[in-house]
Amino acid sequence: MCRYGINTYKPHYACFECRKTFKRRLLKDIDRDSKEFEKQSYKCPECGGITANMGFDFESPKKPDAKAWNHMESLYETGITFHSCGCTGPGYIPRDKNKLIEFLNEKKVIYVENLRFWTTRLEPENESEKSKDWDENSHFLFSLPREFTTGTKKKRHTDLKKAVEYWTDRINDIESKIIKIIGTFAHN
């Protein structure tokens, strides 16, 4: 059973400027019907800057460890946080900048494979082709957000133009993250 599904835990927020973490009080502790409060940004009580929601499984480095805090900031900026349901943990977290760059490059390869698939895709015409397509390409079909697909499993239609734009944007985003990390890596 999911540890975080049974009890209510306060999320861990980090201020990279002050190198401190905070647990945020939840409005549902006071008003169980409200979810708006959780969507708002949270300011650091010390410097007033915006803090980062690092997830329930986040363990902050010691305050004097600037290298570890810089790495945590790089992880956050690339979209890697410590969110999980409590069952298996947050998944793979790269331990240093080299591993982070390697991890992002691996993701980029997957994104390029998806882009290649969607740029060359021909929608199946009959039931036999659809069944074969589903068996062979389900990993590509499931990796695309649902809003690009209409219909049912048997009468599925995907907006190919939006799919190509989606994967192109993902590749551009990950490339900019890699360039940023390499840039900060060169300065350290």
PDB file of C-alpha atoms in Angstrom:
ATOM      1  CA  MET A   1       0.000   0.000   0.000  1.00  0.00           C
ATOM      2  CA  CYS A   2       1.200   3.531  -0.713  1.00  0.00           C
ATOM      3  CA  ARG A   3       2.642   5.176   2.385  1.00  0.00           C
ATOM      4  CA  TYR A   4       1.707   8.681   1.220  1.00  0.00           C
ATOM      5  CA  GLY A   5      -1.827   7.614   0.300  1.00  0.00           C
ATOM      6  CA  ILE A   6      -2.716   6.554   3.831  1.00  0.00           C
ATOM      7  CA  ASN A   7      -1.455   9.521   5.847  1.00  0.00           C
ATOM      8  CA  THR A   8      -1.095  13.172   4.995  1.00  0.00           C
ATOM      9  CA  TYR A   9       2.509  14.305   4.862  1.00  0.00           C
ATOM     10  CA  LYS A  10       3.769  17.818   4.371  1.00  0.00           C
ATOM     11  CA  PRO A  11       5.746  18.362   1.151  1.00  0.00           C
ATOM     12  CA  HIS A  12       9.432  19.287   1.358  1.00  0.00           C
ATOM     13  CA  TYR A  13      10.414  22.618  -0.162  1.00  0.00           C
ATOM     14  CA  ALA A  14      13.976  23.788  -0.737  1.00  0.00           C
ATOM     15  CA  CYS A  15      15.465  27.254  -1.005  1.00  0.00           C
ATOM     16  CA  PHE A  16      18.644  26.921  -3.047  1.00  0.00           C
ATOM     17  CA  GLU A  17      19.718  30.465  -2.180  1.00  0.00           C
ATOM     18  CA  CYS A  18      19.643  29.898   1.614  1.00  0.00           C
ATOM     19  CA  ARG A  19      20.390  26.158   1.358  1.00  0.00           C
ATOM     20  CA  LYS A  20      17.502  25.290   3.646  1.00  0.00           C
ATOM     21  CA  THR A  21      14.456  23.050   3.480  1.00  0.00           C
ATOM     22  CA  PHE A  22      10.993  23.587   4.858  1.00  0.00           C
ATOM     23  CA  LYS A  23       7.857  21.554   5.258  1.00  0.00           C
ATOM     24  CA  ARG A  24       4.802  23.420   4.094  1.00  0.00           C
ATOM     25  CA  ARG A  25       1.633  23.524   6.126  1.00  0.00           C
ATOM     26  CA  LEU A  26      -1.325  22.248   4.143  1.00  0.00           C
ATOM     27  CA  LEU A  27      -4.583  24.158   3.993  1.00  0.00           C
ATOM     28  CA  LYS A  28      -6.463  20.861   4.040  1.00  0.00           C
ATOM     29  CA  ASP A  29      -5.170  20.518   7.613  1.00  0.00           C
ATOM     30  CA  ILE A  30      -7.540  23.387   8.337  1.00  0.00           C
ATOM     31  CA  ASP A  31     -10.083  23.270   5.469  1.00  0.00           C
ATOM     32  CA  ARG A  32     -10.430  19.758   3.988  1.00  0.00           C
ATOM     33  CA  ASP A  33     -12.326  20.995   0.896  1.00  0.00           C
ATOM     34  CA  SER A  34      -9.660  23.382  -0.388  1.00  0.00           C
ATOM     35  CA  LYS A  35      -6.993  22.432  -2.938  1.00  0.00           C
ATOM     36  CA  GLU A  36      -6.168  25.969  -4.146  1.00  0.00           C
ATOM     37  CA  PHE A  37      -3.654  26.635  -1.383  1.00  0.00           C
ATOM     38  CA  GLU A  38      -1.454  23.711  -2.455  1.00  0.00           C
ATOM     39  CA  LYS A  39      -1.190  25.129  -5.998  1.00  0.00           C
ATOM     40  CA  GLN A  40       0.258  28.456  -4.860  1.00  0.00           C
ATOM     41  CA  SER A  41       4.006  29.112  -4.844  1.00  0.00           C
ATOM     42  CA  TYR A  42       5.700  29.125  -1.477  1.00  0.00           C
ATOM     43  CA  LYS A  43       8.220  31.741  -0.410  1.00  0.00           C
ATOM     44  CA  CYS A  44      11.272  31.117   1.704  1.00  0.00           C
ATOM     45  CA  PRO A  45      10.704  32.532   5.200  1.00  0.00           C
ATOM     46  CA  GLU A  46      14.340  33.638   5.356  1.00  0.00           C
ATOM     47  CA  CYS A  47      15.097  35.351   1.999  1.00  0.00           C
ATOM     48  CA  GLY A  48      11.602  35.685   0.484  1.00  0.00           C
ATOM     49  CA  GLY A  49      12.589  33.854  -2.733  1.00  0.00           C
ATOM     50  CA  ILE A  50      10.402  31.175  -4.325  1.00  0.00           C
ATOM     51  CA  THR A  51      11.123  27.693  -3.006  1.00  0.00           C
ATOM     52  CA  ALA A  52      11.168  24.452  -5.000  1.00  0.00           C
ATOM     53  CA  ASN A  53       8.743  21.588  -4.292  1.00  0.00           C
ATOM     54  CA  MET A  54      11.214  18.705  -4.055  1.00  0.00           C
ATOM     55  CA  GLY A  55       8.762  15.981  -3.018  1.00  0.00           C
ATOM     56  CA  PHE A  56       8.170  13.862   0.053  1.00  0.00           C
ATOM     57  CA  ASP A  57      11.328  11.741  -0.378  1.00  0.00           C
ATOM     58  CA  PHE A  58      13.766  14.667  -0.532  1.00  0.00           C
ATOM     59  CA  GLU A  59      16.633  14.677   1.954  1.00  0.00           C
ATOM     60  CA  SER A  60      18.558  17.909   1.862  1.00  0.00           C
ATOM     61  CA  PRO A  61      22.338  18.051   1.842  1.00  0.00           C
ATOM     62  CA  LYS A  62      24.137  19.693   4.727  1.00  0.00           C
ATOM     63  CA  LYS A  63      24.081  23.497   4.495  1.00  0.00           C
ATOM     64  CA  PRO A  64      27.850  23.991   3.911  1.00  0.00           C
ATOM     65  CA  ASP A  65      27.906  21.463   1.029  1.00  0.00           C
ATOM     66  CA  ALA A  66      27.580  23.965  -1.849  1.00  0.00           C
ATOM     67  CA  LYS A  67      28.412  21.367  -4.518  1.00  0.00           C
ATOM     68  CA  ALA A  68      25.553  19.088  -3.402  1.00  0.00           C
ATOM     69  CA  TRP A  69      23.121  22.022  -3.225  1.00  0.00           C
ATOM     70  CA  ASN A  70      24.132  23.132  -6.738  1.00  0.00           C
ATOM     71  CA  HIS A  71      23.518  19.585  -7.951  1.00  0.00           C
ATOM     72  CA  MET A  72      20.068  19.532  -6.299  1.00  0.00           C
ATOM     73  CA  GLU A  73      19.258  22.808  -8.056  1.00  0.00           C
ATOM     74  CA  SER A  74      20.395  21.330 -11.388  1.00  0.00           C
ATOM     75  CA  LEU A  75      18.176  18.300 -10.777  1.00  0.00           C
ATOM     76  CA  TYR A  76      15.204  20.539 -10.023  1.00  0.00           C
ATOM     77  CA  GLU A  77      15.802  22.718 -13.076  1.00  0.00           C
ATOM     78  CA  THR A  78      15.811  19.631 -15.297  1.00  0.00           C
ATOM     79  CA  GLY A  79      12.551  18.367 -13.799  1.00  0.00           C
ATOM     80  CA  ILE A  80      13.976  15.679 -11.516  1.00  0.00           C
ATOM     81  CA  THR A  81      12.455  15.763  -8.037  1.00  0.00           C
ATOM     82  CA  PHE A  82      11.820  13.306  -5.223  1.00  0.00           C
ATOM     83  CA  HIS A  83       8.097  12.734  -5.712  1.00  0.00           C
ATOM     84  CA  SER A  84       6.659   9.267  -5.272  1.00  0.00           C
ATOM     85  CA  CYS A  85       3.673   7.473  -3.813  1.00  0.00           C
ATOM     86  CA  GLY A  86       5.883   6.059  -1.063  1.00  0.00           C
ATOM     87  CA  CYS A  87       5.986   2.498  -2.401  1.00  0.00           C
ATOM     88  CA  THR A  88       9.149   2.404  -4.467  1.00  0.00           C
ATOM     89  CA  GLY A  89      10.747   5.808  -3.982  1.00  0.00           C
ATOM     90  CA  PRO A  90      11.290   8.551  -6.560  1.00  0.00           C
ATOM     91  CA  GLY A  91      13.156   6.411  -9.082  1.00  0.00           C
ATOM     92  CA  TYR A  92      16.615   7.001 -10.481  1.00  0.00           C
ATOM     93  CA  ILE A  93      18.268  10.204  -9.292  1.00  0.00           C
ATOM     94  CA  PRO A  94      21.634  11.000 -10.939  1.00  0.00           C
ATOM     95  CA  ARG A  95      24.300  11.478  -8.252  1.00  0.00           C
ATOM     96  CA  ASP A  96      26.458  14.063 -10.039  1.00  0.00           C
ATOM     97  CA  LYS A  97      26.481  16.343 -13.078  1.00  0.00           C
ATOM     98  CA  ASN A  98      28.158  13.787 -15.343  1.00  0.00           C
ATOM     99  CA  LYS A  99      25.497  11.203 -14.498  1.00  0.00           C
ATOM    100  CA  LEU A 100      22.796  13.859 -14.959  1.00  0.00           C
ATOM    101  CA  ILE A 101      24.089  14.728 -18.440  1.00  0.00           C
ATOM    102  CA  GLU A 102      24.278  11.014 -19.287  1.00  0.00           C
ATOM    103  CA  PHE A 103      20.710  10.504 -18.012  1.00  0.00           C
ATOM    104  CA  LEU A 104      19.384  13.445 -20.044  1.00  0.00           C
ATOM    105  CA  ASN A 105      21.166  12.210 -23.170  1.00  0.00           C
ATOM    106  CA  GLU A 106      19.528   8.797 -22.700  1.00  0.00           C
ATOM    107  CA  LYS A 107      16.133  10.507 -22.457  1.00  0.00           C
ATOM    108  CA  LYS A 108      16.952  12.536 -25.566  1.00  0.00           C
ATOM    109  CA  VAL A 109      17.614   9.311 -27.521  1.00  0.00           C
ATOM    110  CA  ILE A 110      14.140   8.070 -26.495  1.00  0.00           C
ATOM    111  CA  TYR A 111      12.582  11.385 -27.553  1.00  0.00           C
ATOM    112  CA  VAL A 112      14.354  11.225 -30.942  1.00  0.00           C
ATOM    113  CA  GLU A 113      13.055   7.658 -31.450  1.00  0.00           C
ATOM    114  CA  ASN A 114       9.537   8.884 -30.717  1.00  0.00           C
ATOM    115  CA  LEU A 115       9.918  11.829 -33.092  1.00  0.00           C
ATOM    116  CA  ARG A 116      11.184   9.505 -35.821  1.00  0.00           C
ATOM    117  CA  PHE A 117       8.205   7.199 -35.273  1.00  0.00           C
ATOM    118  CA  TRP A 118       5.630  10.005 -35.475  1.00  0.00           C
ATOM    119  CA  THR A 119       7.214  11.732 -38.491  1.00  0.00           C
ATOM    120  CA  THR A 120       7.108   8.513 -40.525  1.00  0.00           C
ATOM    121  CA  ARG A 121       3.804   7.210 -39.168  1.00  0.00           C
ATOM    122  CA  LEU A 122       0.979   6.085 -41.429  1.00  0.00           C
ATOM    123  CA  GLU A 123      -2.293   5.492 -39.621  1.00  0.00           C
ATOM    124  CA  PRO A 124      -3.522   1.872 -39.986  1.00  0.00           C
ATOM    125  CA  GLU A 125      -6.513   1.434 -42.272  1.00  0.00           C
ATOM    126  CA  ASN A 126      -8.197  -1.861 -41.371  1.00  0.00           C
ATOM    127  CA  GLU A 127      -8.667  -4.004 -38.262  1.00  0.00           C
ATOM    128  CA  SER A 128      -5.741  -6.279 -39.050  1.00  0.00           C
ATOM    129  CA  GLU A 129      -3.372  -3.332 -39.458  1.00  0.00           C
ATOM    130  CA  LYS A 130      -4.716  -1.708 -36.273  1.00  0.00           C
ATOM    131  CA  SER A 131      -4.192  -4.865 -34.242  1.00  0.00           C
ATOM    132  CA  LYS A 132      -0.666  -5.308 -35.594  1.00  0.00           C
ATOM    133  CA  ASP A 133       0.069  -1.613 -35.015  1.00  0.00           C
ATOM    134  CA  TRP A 134      -1.157  -1.866 -31.436  1.00  0.00           C
ATOM    135  CA  ASP A 135       1.051  -4.902 -30.743  1.00  0.00           C
ATOM    136  CA  GLU A 136       4.198  -3.491 -32.352  1.00  0.00           C
ATOM    137  CA  ASN A 137       3.949   0.206 -31.455  1.00  0.00           C
ATOM    138  CA  SER A 138       2.129   0.380 -28.129  1.00  0.00           C
ATOM    139  CA  HIS A 139       5.170   1.902 -26.377  1.00  0.00           C
ATOM    140  CA  PHE A 140       5.085   4.819 -28.854  1.00  0.00           C
ATOM    141  CA  LEU A 141       1.304   5.128 -28.699  1.00  0.00           C
ATOM    142  CA  PHE A 142       1.266   5.229 -24.890  1.00  0.00           C
ATOM    143  CA  SER A 143       4.135   7.712 -24.609  1.00  0.00           C
ATOM    144  CA  LEU A 144       2.060  10.430 -26.255  1.00  0.00           C
ATOM    145  CA  PRO A 145      -0.328  12.459 -24.052  1.00  0.00           C
ATOM    146  CA  ARG A 146      -3.979  11.477 -24.411  1.00  0.00           C
ATOM    147  CA  GLU A 147      -5.113  14.866 -25.692  1.00  0.00           C
ATOM    148  CA  PHE A 148      -3.469  14.089 -29.051  1.00  0.00           C
ATOM    149  CA  THR A 149      -5.591  10.980 -29.513  1.00  0.00           C
ATOM    150  CA  THR A 150      -9.311  10.747 -30.159  1.00  0.00           C
ATOM    151  CA  GLY A 151     -11.685   7.829 -30.474  1.00  0.00           C
ATOM    152  CA  THR A 152     -11.576   4.371 -28.923  1.00  0.00           C
ATOM    153  CA  LYS A 153      -8.943   1.649 -29.091  1.00  0.00           C
ATOM    154  CA  LYS A 154     -10.582   0.252 -32.238  1.00  0.00           C
ATOM    155  CA  LYS A 155     -11.234   3.650 -33.834  1.00  0.00           C
ATOM    156  CA  ARG A 156      -8.206   5.549 -32.582  1.00  0.00           C
ATOM    157  CA  HIS A 157      -6.992   8.625 -34.439  1.00  0.00           C
ATOM    158  CA  THR A 158      -3.866  10.592 -33.560  1.00  0.00           C
ATOM    159  CA  ASP A 159      -3.131  14.148 -34.660  1.00  0.00           C
ATOM    160  CA  LEU A 160       0.259  13.485 -36.268  1.00  0.00           C
ATOM    161  CA  LYS A 161       1.167  17.165 -36.582  1.00  0.00           C
ATOM    162  CA  LYS A 162       0.647  17.730 -32.852  1.00  0.00           C
ATOM    163  CA  ALA A 163       2.576  14.542 -32.040  1.00  0.00           C
ATOM    164  CA  VAL A 164       5.561  15.733 -34.087  1.00  0.00           C
ATOM    165  CA  GLU A 165       5.401  19.185 -32.466  1.00  0.00           C
ATOM    166  CA  TYR A 166       5.203  17.586 -29.006  1.00  0.00           C
ATOM    167  CA  TRP A 167       8.337  15.464 -29.485  1.00  0.00           C
ATOM    168  CA  THR A 168      10.208  18.300 -31.203  1.00  0.00           C
ATOM    169  CA  ASP A 169       9.471  20.541 -28.208  1.00  0.00           C
ATOM    170  CA  ARG A 170      10.607  17.803 -25.794  1.00  0.00           C
ATOM    171  CA  ILE A 171      13.899  17.390 -27.697  1.00  0.00           C
ATOM    172  CA  ASN A 172      14.516  21.145 -27.796  1.00  0.00           C
ATOM    173  CA  ASP A 173      13.732  21.391 -24.068  1.00  0.00           C
ATOM    174  CA  ILE A 174      16.101  18.602 -23.087  1.00  0.00           C
ATOM    175  CA  GLU A 175      18.851  19.972 -25.350  1.00  0.00           C
ATOM    176  CA  SER A 176      18.574  23.383 -23.665  1.00  0.00           C
ATOM    177  CA  LYS A 177      18.784  21.695 -20.246  1.00  0.00           C
ATOM    178  CA  ILE A 178      21.901  19.781 -21.284  1.00  0.00           C
ATOM    179  CA  ILE A 179      23.522  22.965 -22.629  1.00  0.00           C
ATOM    180  CA  LYS A 180      22.695  24.807 -19.402  1.00  0.00           C
ATOM    181  CA  ILE A 181      24.164  22.050 -17.227  1.00  0.00           C
ATOM    182  CA  ILE A 182      27.300  21.820 -19.367  1.00  0.00           C
ATOM    183  CA  GLY A 183      27.621  25.611 -19.083  1.00  0.00           C
ATOM    184  CA  THR A 184      27.345  25.566 -15.292  1.00  0.00           C
ATOM    185  CA  PHE A 185      29.615  22.520 -15.202  1.00  0.00           C
ATOM    186  CA  ALA A 186      32.318  24.437 -17.079  1.00  0.00           C
ATOM    187  CA  HIS A 187      32.100  27.318 -14.561  1.00  0.00           C
ATOM    188  CA  ASN A 188      32.606  25.039 -11.520  1.00  0.00           C
TER     189      ASN A 188
END
